[in-house]
Structure formats: C-alpha cells, structure tokens
Amino acid sequence: MTIVSISLVEARSRSAALRSPKVLQEWQFEDAPQVRLGRAPDNDVVLEDFAAVSRYHLTLRPIDEQTWQLTNLGTNGTFLNSQLVSQGQVVSGDILQLAKDGPCLRWQLILDQPCTHEQNPPQSLFCIHCGEPVVTEERFIHQYQVLRVLGLGGMGTTYLAWDKTGSLTGKPITLVLKEMNADLLSVPKAQELFEREARILKSLDHPGIPQYYDFFTEQKRKYLAMELIHGQNLEQRIYEKGPVTPPQAIAWGVQVCEILAYLHSLDPPLVHRDVKPANLMLRQRDRQVILLDFGAVKEIGTPLGTRIGAEGYSAPEQERGKPRPQSDVFAIAPTLLFLMTGQAPITYYRRRGQQFRLDVADIPTITPALQQVMTKASHPDLRQRYPTAQALAQALRGCG
C-alpha cells in the first residue's frame, strides 16, 4: 500500500518550503491511480483560493512505488523544485509550485513497510505493533490463518486459527480448526464420526456447548471450525492444582448435568458417550463448564455402532455398544471421583457378585450423602440409576 501526502505550505519558494514551514492544509490518497490539482471542484486537490492556478492545473500518475509522472496543464506553468516543467518525474520530498507566485506543495510518499514483529512478549499470538499474527511461516486453510497447533490425536490435528475476514461473526476472531488425518480418509467409520460431529454441532444451541462455525473439504481433507473456549480442561486442572473439595466438584457436576439434560431432551435424544474430565473445559471468563468433543455423540434410534468410551467412565451397556441417555448419567460419578481424588476411577472398581461396581465407601472426604448419590448414578443396571440428568442434578444439589 502506498499513501500520497500533499501538503500546502506557507511559502513562496522551494528554499522556504524546505525549511519545515507551517502546513496550511494536507491531503492524503491511498493507492490512487492518479491525482489531479486545480481550482475546479472536481479535482482531487482543490485550490480555489489561488487565482494563478488554472481550473485543471496538473495531473500526477504513478510510474512505480517511488516515482510519479507530472503533466502540466496550467496556463501559468508548474515549477518542480524551482524548475519550470511541462512534464517531469516526482519523488518523495519534491516541492511543486503552481505558477510563479502560486501555492507551494510538498509531495511525500508513505510506503507501508512490513512489520518485523520485534519486541513482542514470548508466546504472543498477535503483534503489539501491527496487530497481525506472529507466525514463523504463513499458512492458510480456506480463509483461516493457522496460528499454532493445539493438539495431535488419532483422528487428526487441532489448530488455533484466525478468521481475519470476520465473515463468521461480523468481526475477526480466533477459533478452533479440526483437521481429519489424511490416512483416515479411506476409513468409512472415521469419516462418519468426523462428519457426525460437524452435523450435530451445527444443530446445537446451548451456552455449555462450543458454537459451530464451518465445515468444509480442502485438498481432500475435511475440516471443522468451531468456537475457541479460553480455559483449562478439568483433567489438566486437577493434575496441576490437585483435587477439589466436594462442594466444588458438585457445582461442576450440576453444570454438566444441565448440558446433558439439553442433549437428552432433543428429538432424537443425543448421548455424548465420552463424558470425562478431559472433555470438560472450565471457561476462564465466567468459570462455567463447557462440554467438548462431540465426535462420539450417538443419536438414539440409529443403528448400533462402535464401542466408544474411556476406561472407568463407560457404563456397561455402552461397553456393549448399546448407549442410552443414562450412560451419560453413569459417567458423572467417576468424573466426580477423579475431581475429588485426582486418581483414575478404574482403581476404585470392585467386584460385587457378578458385576464390577464403583466403590467410594472408603474415601473419607466424600460425605455419606454424596457417596449414596454416586453409587446410584454408577449402578451397573441402568434401571437402578437416576432416570435423567435432571434427577441426578437435583440429587447432587441436595448434597451441597
């Protein structure tokens, strides 16, 4: 980008104009194809108060980034650096005088030099000087500029990206961009899960679920763009800061139940199938829990599918490939256990008759009332559990 700056200065000669005179008026033009000067009102620079200036006195057109071509049209002539010219080449810093006793104009070119992004704080995403992304290599996927890799998994790569165009929300935003691994494009089940996550996220509208932005294919790879949640997942938080108190775990558990209640109320109901601390993000701005990763979501009534779920968090019927809404209810109990102990729930399963059950009776920090709620929520027989996420939320509130 080139900006032309023309300053009307308080001087009657080139030598006076060069001594940093007072600027009476200034005009600026960005990437202009030409600039016209004269007394007529349709000029780019109108000098109606100077009788010696012709109605259409001169035009200037760019030759290259540094040089412009001057063409005089005025009756009383044009002086370029005190030399009378009919045509000439103008560079930044030159002085133009329209007629011998006419106005003096200082010509300047302001070139938009690329920012070097120097002296930015470590790990800065955007330059504090120019506001552009700080990246070692510029890479775009569709309209989204990749800022950094957030994670690598079996299904693909997750990027932090920037939508400069503002086409999604009306203003530039950072977002999460999930890329499906190229080697999974020939695996129908992997494609089904990835596309299902995009389709289901697009249909959901709840403050505890990330907002869907876009789904597209580029160079035979599938991508899903969604809202970036600033915060920390509960698994990371426990590993870094240690277990939380039962009241805090209960408060988070109630929030998760409210999100699940929304999913289970849809037609057909949606079962998340992967409720666990790593998929629960504590949003920084309001400390609300957000449920992530909808790649395993199952619509009730659709054909039976692959067994999905984390060890220690999956209900028995889900392990058999027959998830129900109560399967998500089951996962709340081992999630609470991890939040309050920091230990893997699988270590707390004990054989009871023909079944393995979550046993929290010997954990002193868990009150008898909360033990009873967790035991019921994680019952191997879904008919013996709380029938809905709302019912579990109500029971948890009674333990606070």
Coordinates of C-alpha atoms in Angstrom, one line a residue:
M1 CA 0.0 0.0 0.0
T2 CA 1.2 3.5 -0.9
I3 CA -0.1 6.7 0.6
V4 CA 0.4 10.0 -1.3
S5 CA 0.6 13.0 1.1
I6 CA 0.3 16.5 -0.4
S7 CA 0.9 19.4 2.0
L8 CA 0.1 23.1 1.2
V9 CA 2.8 25.0 2.9
E10 CA 3.2 28.7 3.9
A11 CA 6.0 29.6 1.5
R12 CA 6.5 31.2 -1.9
S13 CA 9.7 29.4 -2.9
R14 CA 11.3 26.0 -2.8
S15 CA 14.0 27.0 -0.4
A16 CA 11.4 28.4 2.1
A17 CA 9.3 25.3 1.7
L18 CA 12.2 23.0 2.6
R19 CA 12.8 24.8 5.9
S20 CA 9.9 22.8 7.6
P21 CA 7.3 25.6 7.0
K22 CA 3.9 25.7 8.5
V23 CA 1.4 23.3 6.9
L24 CA -1.8 25.0 5.9
Q25 CA -3.7 22.0 4.6
E26 CA -2.9 18.4 3.8
W27 CA -4.4 15.8 1.5
Q28 CA -3.8 12.0 1.5
F29 CA -4.7 9.4 -1.1
E30 CA -4.3 5.6 -0.7
D31 CA -3.3 3.6 -3.7
A32 CA -4.6 6.3 -6.0
P33 CA -4.4 5.7 -9.8
Q34 CA -3.9 9.5 -10.3
V35 CA -4.0 12.8 -8.5
R36 CA -5.4 16.0 -10.1
L37 CA -4.8 19.5 -8.9
G38 CA -6.6 22.8 -9.8
R39 CA -9.3 25.3 -8.9
A40 CA -12.2 23.3 -10.3
P41 CA -14.2 21.5 -7.6
D42 CA -13.9 18.0 -9.2
N43 CA -10.1 17.9 -8.7
D44 CA -8.6 15.7 -6.0
V45 CA -6.8 18.7 -4.6
V46 CA -8.9 21.8 -4.9
L47 CA -7.1 25.2 -4.7
E48 CA -9.9 27.6 -5.4
D49 CA -8.4 30.5 -3.4
F50 CA -5.4 30.9 -5.8
A51 CA -6.2 32.9 -8.9
A52 CA -2.9 32.0 -10.6
V53 CA -3.9 28.3 -10.5
S54 CA -5.8 27.0 -13.6
R55 CA -9.1 25.2 -13.2
Y56 CA -7.2 22.0 -14.2
H57 CA -3.6 22.7 -13.5
L58 CA -1.7 19.4 -13.4
T59 CA -2.1 15.6 -13.1
L60 CA 0.2 13.1 -11.5
R61 CA 0.2 9.3 -12.2
P62 CA 2.4 6.6 -10.6
I63 CA 5.3 5.1 -12.6
D64 CA 6.4 2.8 -9.8
E65 CA 6.3 2.7 -6.0
Q66 CA 8.9 5.6 -5.7
T67 CA 8.2 7.8 -8.8
W68 CA 5.2 9.6 -10.2
Q69 CA 4.8 11.3 -13.6
L70 CA 3.8 15.0 -13.6
T71 CA 2.0 16.6 -16.5
N72 CA 1.4 20.3 -16.5
L73 CA -2.0 21.6 -17.8
G74 CA -1.9 25.1 -16.3
T75 CA -1.6 28.3 -18.2
N76 CA 0.9 29.9 -15.8
G77 CA 3.1 26.8 -15.6
T78 CA 4.3 24.4 -12.9
F79 CA 7.6 24.5 -11.1
L80 CA 9.2 21.3 -9.9
N81 CA 11.9 22.1 -7.4
S82 CA 12.1 25.7 -8.8
Q83 CA 12.4 24.4 -12.4
L84 CA 9.6 25.2 -14.9
V85 CA 8.4 21.9 -16.4
S86 CA 5.7 20.7 -18.7
Q87 CA 6.4 17.1 -17.7
G88 CA 8.6 15.6 -15.1
Q89 CA 9.2 12.8 -12.6
V90 CA 8.3 13.5 -9.0
V91 CA 9.7 11.6 -5.9
S92 CA 9.0 11.9 -2.2
G93 CA 10.2 15.3 -0.8
D94 CA 9.9 17.3 -4.0
I95 CA 8.3 20.7 -4.0
L96 CA 5.7 21.7 -6.5
Q97 CA 4.7 25.3 -7.2
L98 CA 1.7 26.0 -9.3
A99 CA 2.5 29.3 -11.2
K100 CA 5.5 31.6 -10.4
D101 CA 3.7 33.3 -7.5
G102 CA 1.3 30.4 -6.8
P103 CA 1.0 28.0 -3.9
C104 CA 3.8 25.6 -2.9
L105 CA 3.0 22.0 -2.3
R106 CA 5.2 19.4 -0.7
W107 CA 4.9 15.9 -2.2
Q108 CA 5.5 12.8 0.0
L109 CA 5.1 9.1 -0.4
I110 CA 4.4 6.9 2.6
L111 CA 5.2 3.3 1.9
D112 CA 3.6 0.6 4.0
Q113 CA 6.6 -1.3 5.2
P114 CA 6.0 -4.8 6.6
C115 CA 6.3 -5.1 10.4
T116 CA 9.2 -7.1 11.7
H117 CA 7.2 -8.1 14.9
E118 CA 10.1 -7.2 17.1
Q119 CA 10.0 -6.9 20.9
N120 CA 6.8 -8.9 21.3
P121 CA 6.3 -10.8 24.6
P122 CA 7.0 -14.5 24.4
Q123 CA 4.2 -16.7 23.1
S124 CA 2.3 -13.7 21.6
L125 CA -0.3 -14.6 19.1
F126 CA -0.6 -11.1 17.6
C127 CA 1.9 -8.3 17.2
I128 CA 1.6 -5.5 19.7
H129 CA 2.8 -3.1 17.0
C130 CA 0.7 -4.0 13.9
G131 CA -1.9 -6.4 15.2
E132 CA -1.1 -9.1 12.7
P133 CA -0.4 -12.8 13.7
V134 CA 3.1 -13.6 14.9
V135 CA 3.9 -16.7 12.9
T136 CA 7.2 -18.1 11.6
E137 CA 5.5 -19.4 8.4
E138 CA 2.3 -18.0 7.0
R139 CA -0.2 -20.8 6.3
F140 CA -3.9 -20.6 5.3
I141 CA -6.5 -23.3 5.3
H142 CA -9.5 -22.0 3.4
Q143 CA -10.0 -18.5 4.8
Y144 CA -8.4 -19.3 8.1
Q145 CA -4.8 -18.5 9.1
V146 CA -3.1 -21.1 11.2
L147 CA -1.6 -19.6 14.4
R148 CA -0.3 -22.8 16.1
V149 CA -1.0 -26.5 16.7
L150 CA -3.2 -27.1 19.7
G151 CA -3.1 -30.9 19.7
L152 CA -2.4 -34.1 17.7
G153 CA -4.7 -37.1 18.1
G154 CA -5.6 -40.3 16.4
M155 CA -8.4 -38.6 14.4
G156 CA -6.4 -35.6 13.3
T157 CA -4.8 -32.3 14.2
T158 CA -6.4 -29.4 16.0
Y159 CA -5.2 -25.9 15.2
L160 CA -5.7 -22.5 16.7
A161 CA -6.7 -20.3 13.7
W162 CA -7.7 -16.7 12.9
D163 CA -10.5 -15.6 10.7
K164 CA -9.4 -12.1 9.6
T165 CA -12.3 -11.7 7.2
G166 CA -14.9 -11.5 10.0
S167 CA -17.3 -13.4 7.8
L168 CA -18.4 -15.8 10.5
T169 CA -19.4 -13.4 13.3
G170 CA -19.1 -9.9 11.7
K171 CA -15.6 -9.3 13.2
P172 CA -12.2 -11.0 13.1
I173 CA -12.0 -13.9 15.6
T174 CA -9.7 -16.7 16.8
L175 CA -11.2 -20.2 16.5
V176 CA -10.5 -23.9 16.7
L177 CA -9.9 -25.7 13.4
K178 CA -10.0 -29.5 13.5
E179 CA -8.4 -31.4 10.6
M180 CA -9.1 -35.0 9.9
N181 CA -6.0 -37.1 9.3
A182 CA -5.4 -37.8 5.6
D183 CA -4.7 -41.5 6.3
L184 CA -8.3 -41.9 7.7
L185 CA -10.0 -40.6 4.5
S186 CA -10.3 -44.2 3.4
V187 CA -11.8 -45.4 6.7
P188 CA -15.6 -45.0 6.4
K189 CA -16.1 -45.1 10.2
A190 CA -13.6 -42.3 10.8
Q191 CA -15.3 -40.2 8.2
E192 CA -18.7 -40.9 9.7
L193 CA -17.6 -39.8 13.2
F194 CA -16.0 -36.6 11.9
E195 CA -18.9 -35.6 9.8
R196 CA -21.4 -36.5 12.5
E197 CA -19.6 -34.2 15.0
A198 CA -19.9 -31.3 12.5
R199 CA -23.6 -32.0 11.7
I200 CA -24.6 -32.4 15.3
L201 CA -22.6 -29.3 16.5
K202 CA -24.4 -27.3 13.8
S203 CA -27.8 -28.3 15.2
L204 CA -27.0 -27.5 18.8
D205 CA -27.6 -24.2 20.7
H206 CA -26.6 -24.2 24.3
P207 CA -24.2 -22.0 26.3
G208 CA -22.4 -25.0 27.6
I209 CA -21.5 -26.3 24.1
P210 CA -19.0 -24.7 21.7
Q211 CA -20.6 -22.9 18.7
Y212 CA -20.3 -24.4 15.3
Y213 CA -18.8 -22.1 12.6
D214 CA -17.9 -24.0 9.4
F215 CA -17.4 -27.4 7.8
F216 CA -15.5 -27.9 4.5
T217 CA -13.2 -30.0 2.4
E218 CA -10.0 -28.7 1.0
Q219 CA -7.4 -30.7 -0.9
K220 CA -9.4 -33.9 0.0
R221 CA -9.1 -33.2 3.8
K222 CA -12.1 -32.4 6.0
Y223 CA -12.1 -29.5 8.4
L224 CA -14.4 -28.4 11.2
A225 CA -14.3 -24.8 12.5
M226 CA -15.8 -24.1 15.9
E227 CA -15.7 -21.6 18.8
L228 CA -12.5 -21.3 20.8
I229 CA -13.1 -21.8 24.5
H230 CA -10.5 -20.0 26.6
G231 CA -9.8 -22.0 29.7
Q232 CA -8.4 -25.3 31.0
N233 CA -9.9 -28.8 30.9
L234 CA -10.7 -30.3 34.3
E235 CA -8.2 -33.1 33.9
Q236 CA -5.4 -30.7 33.4
R237 CA -6.6 -28.5 36.3
I238 CA -6.6 -31.4 38.7
Y239 CA -3.2 -32.6 37.6
E240 CA -1.7 -29.1 38.1
K241 CA -3.6 -27.9 41.2
G242 CA -4.7 -31.0 42.9
P243 CA -8.2 -32.4 43.9
V244 CA -11.0 -30.0 44.6
T245 CA -13.5 -30.0 47.5
P246 CA -16.8 -31.9 47.3
P247 CA -18.8 -28.7 47.0
Q248 CA -16.7 -27.5 44.1
A249 CA -17.0 -31.0 42.4
I250 CA -20.7 -31.0 42.9
A251 CA -21.1 -27.5 41.4
W252 CA -19.3 -28.6 38.3
G253 CA -21.2 -31.8 38.2
V254 CA -24.5 -30.0 38.3
Q255 CA -23.4 -27.8 35.3
V256 CA -22.5 -30.9 33.3
C257 CA -25.9 -32.5 34.2
E258 CA -27.6 -29.4 32.8
I259 CA -25.8 -29.7 29.5
L260 CA -26.6 -33.4 29.3
A261 CA -30.3 -32.7 30.1
Y262 CA -30.4 -30.5 27.0
L263 CA -28.8 -33.1 24.8
H264 CA -31.1 -35.8 26.1
S265 CA -34.2 -33.7 25.6
L266 CA -33.6 -33.4 21.8
D267 CA -35.6 -35.4 19.3
P268 CA -34.0 -37.9 18.9
P269 CA -32.0 -37.7 22.1
L270 CA -28.3 -37.4 21.9
V271 CA -25.9 -39.4 24.0
H272 CA -22.5 -37.9 24.3
R273 CA -20.7 -41.2 25.2
D274 CA -17.4 -39.6 26.2
V275 CA -18.1 -37.5 29.4
K276 CA -14.9 -37.3 31.3
P277 CA -12.7 -34.5 32.9
A278 CA -10.6 -34.2 29.8
N279 CA -13.7 -33.2 27.8
L280 CA -14.9 -30.7 30.3
M281 CA -13.4 -27.2 29.9
L282 CA -13.6 -24.6 32.6
R283 CA -14.1 -21.4 30.7
Q284 CA -11.9 -18.6 32.0
R285 CA -14.2 -15.6 31.7
D286 CA -17.2 -16.9 33.7
R287 CA -15.9 -20.2 35.3
Q288 CA -18.6 -22.2 33.5
V289 CA -18.1 -25.8 32.4
I290 CA -18.2 -26.4 28.7
L291 CA -18.7 -29.9 27.2
L292 CA -16.3 -30.7 24.4
D293 CA -15.6 -33.4 21.8
F294 CA -18.8 -34.4 20.0
G295 CA -17.1 -36.9 17.8
A296 CA -18.6 -39.8 19.8
V297 CA -22.2 -38.5 20.0
K298 CA -24.8 -41.1 19.3
E299 CA -28.4 -40.5 18.2
I300 CA -30.8 -42.8 19.9
G301 CA -32.7 -44.9 17.4
T302 CA -29.8 -45.1 14.9
P303 CA -28.1 -48.5 14.2
L304 CA -25.7 -49.8 16.8
G305 CA -22.2 -48.7 16.3
T306 CA -18.6 -48.9 17.6
R307 CA -18.0 -49.2 21.3
I308 CA -16.7 -45.8 22.4
G309 CA -15.8 -44.5 25.8
A310 CA -12.9 -44.0 28.3
E311 CA -11.9 -46.7 30.7
G312 CA -13.6 -46.3 34.1
Y313 CA -16.1 -43.8 32.7
S314 CA -18.2 -46.0 30.4
A315 CA -21.4 -47.7 31.5
P316 CA -21.8 -51.4 31.0
E317 CA -24.4 -51.0 28.3
Q318 CA -22.2 -48.6 26.5
E319 CA -19.4 -51.1 26.6
R320 CA -21.8 -53.5 24.8
G321 CA -22.4 -50.9 22.1
K322 CA -25.9 -50.0 23.3
P323 CA -25.6 -46.5 24.8
R324 CA -28.6 -44.8 26.4
P325 CA -29.0 -41.3 28.0
Q326 CA -28.4 -43.0 31.4
S327 CA -25.0 -43.9 30.1
D328 CA -24.0 -40.2 30.3
V329 CA -25.5 -40.2 33.8
F330 CA -23.2 -43.1 34.8
A331 CA -20.1 -41.1 33.7
I332 CA -20.8 -38.3 36.1
A333 CA -19.9 -40.5 39.1
P334 CA -16.4 -41.4 38.0
T335 CA -15.9 -37.8 36.9
L336 CA -16.7 -36.6 40.4
L337 CA -14.4 -39.2 41.9
F338 CA -11.5 -38.0 39.8
L339 CA -12.2 -34.4 40.6
M340 CA -12.1 -35.1 44.4
T341 CA -9.2 -37.6 44.5
G342 CA -7.1 -36.9 41.4
Q343 CA -6.9 -40.7 40.8
A344 CA -8.1 -42.8 37.9
P345 CA -11.6 -44.1 38.6
I346 CA -10.7 -47.6 37.3
T347 CA -8.7 -48.2 40.5
Y348 CA -11.9 -47.8 42.6
Y349 CA -13.9 -50.6 40.9
R350 CA -14.6 -53.7 43.0
R351 CA -16.3 -56.9 42.2
R352 CA -19.8 -57.2 43.7
G353 CA -21.2 -60.6 42.9
Q354 CA -21.2 -60.9 39.1
Q355 CA -20.5 -57.2 38.5
F356 CA -17.8 -54.6 38.9
R357 CA -19.0 -51.5 40.6
L358 CA -17.6 -48.1 41.6
D359 CA -16.8 -48.3 45.3
V360 CA -16.4 -44.9 47.0
A361 CA -17.2 -46.0 50.6
D362 CA -13.7 -45.8 51.9
I363 CA -13.0 -42.2 50.7
P364 CA -13.1 -40.1 53.8
T365 CA -13.6 -36.7 52.0
I366 CA -16.8 -37.9 50.4
T367 CA -19.8 -37.5 52.6
P368 CA -22.3 -40.4 53.1
A369 CA -25.0 -38.5 51.2
L370 CA -22.6 -37.9 48.2
Q371 CA -21.4 -41.5 48.3
Q372 CA -25.0 -42.6 48.0
V373 CA -25.7 -40.4 45.0
M374 CA -22.5 -41.5 43.2
T375 CA -23.3 -45.2 43.9
K376 CA -26.8 -44.9 42.5
A377 CA -25.6 -42.9 39.4
S378 CA -23.0 -45.5 38.6
H379 CA -25.2 -48.6 39.2
P380 CA -24.4 -51.3 36.6
D381 CA -28.1 -51.7 35.8
L382 CA -29.3 -48.5 34.1
R383 CA -32.8 -49.1 35.5
Q384 CA -31.4 -48.6 39.0
R385 CA -29.7 -45.3 38.1
Y386 CA -31.2 -41.8 38.2
P387 CA -33.6 -41.8 35.2
T388 CA -32.5 -38.4 33.9
A389 CA -29.6 -36.0 34.2
Q390 CA -32.1 -33.5 35.8
A391 CA -32.8 -36.1 38.5
L392 CA -29.1 -36.5 39.2
A393 CA -28.5 -32.7 39.3
Q394 CA -31.3 -32.4 41.9
A395 CA -29.8 -35.2 44.0
L396 CA -26.3 -33.5 43.8
R397 CA -27.7 -30.2 44.9
G398 CA -29.1 -31.9 48.0
C399 CA -25.5 -32.9 48.9
G400 CA -24.1 -29.4 48.8

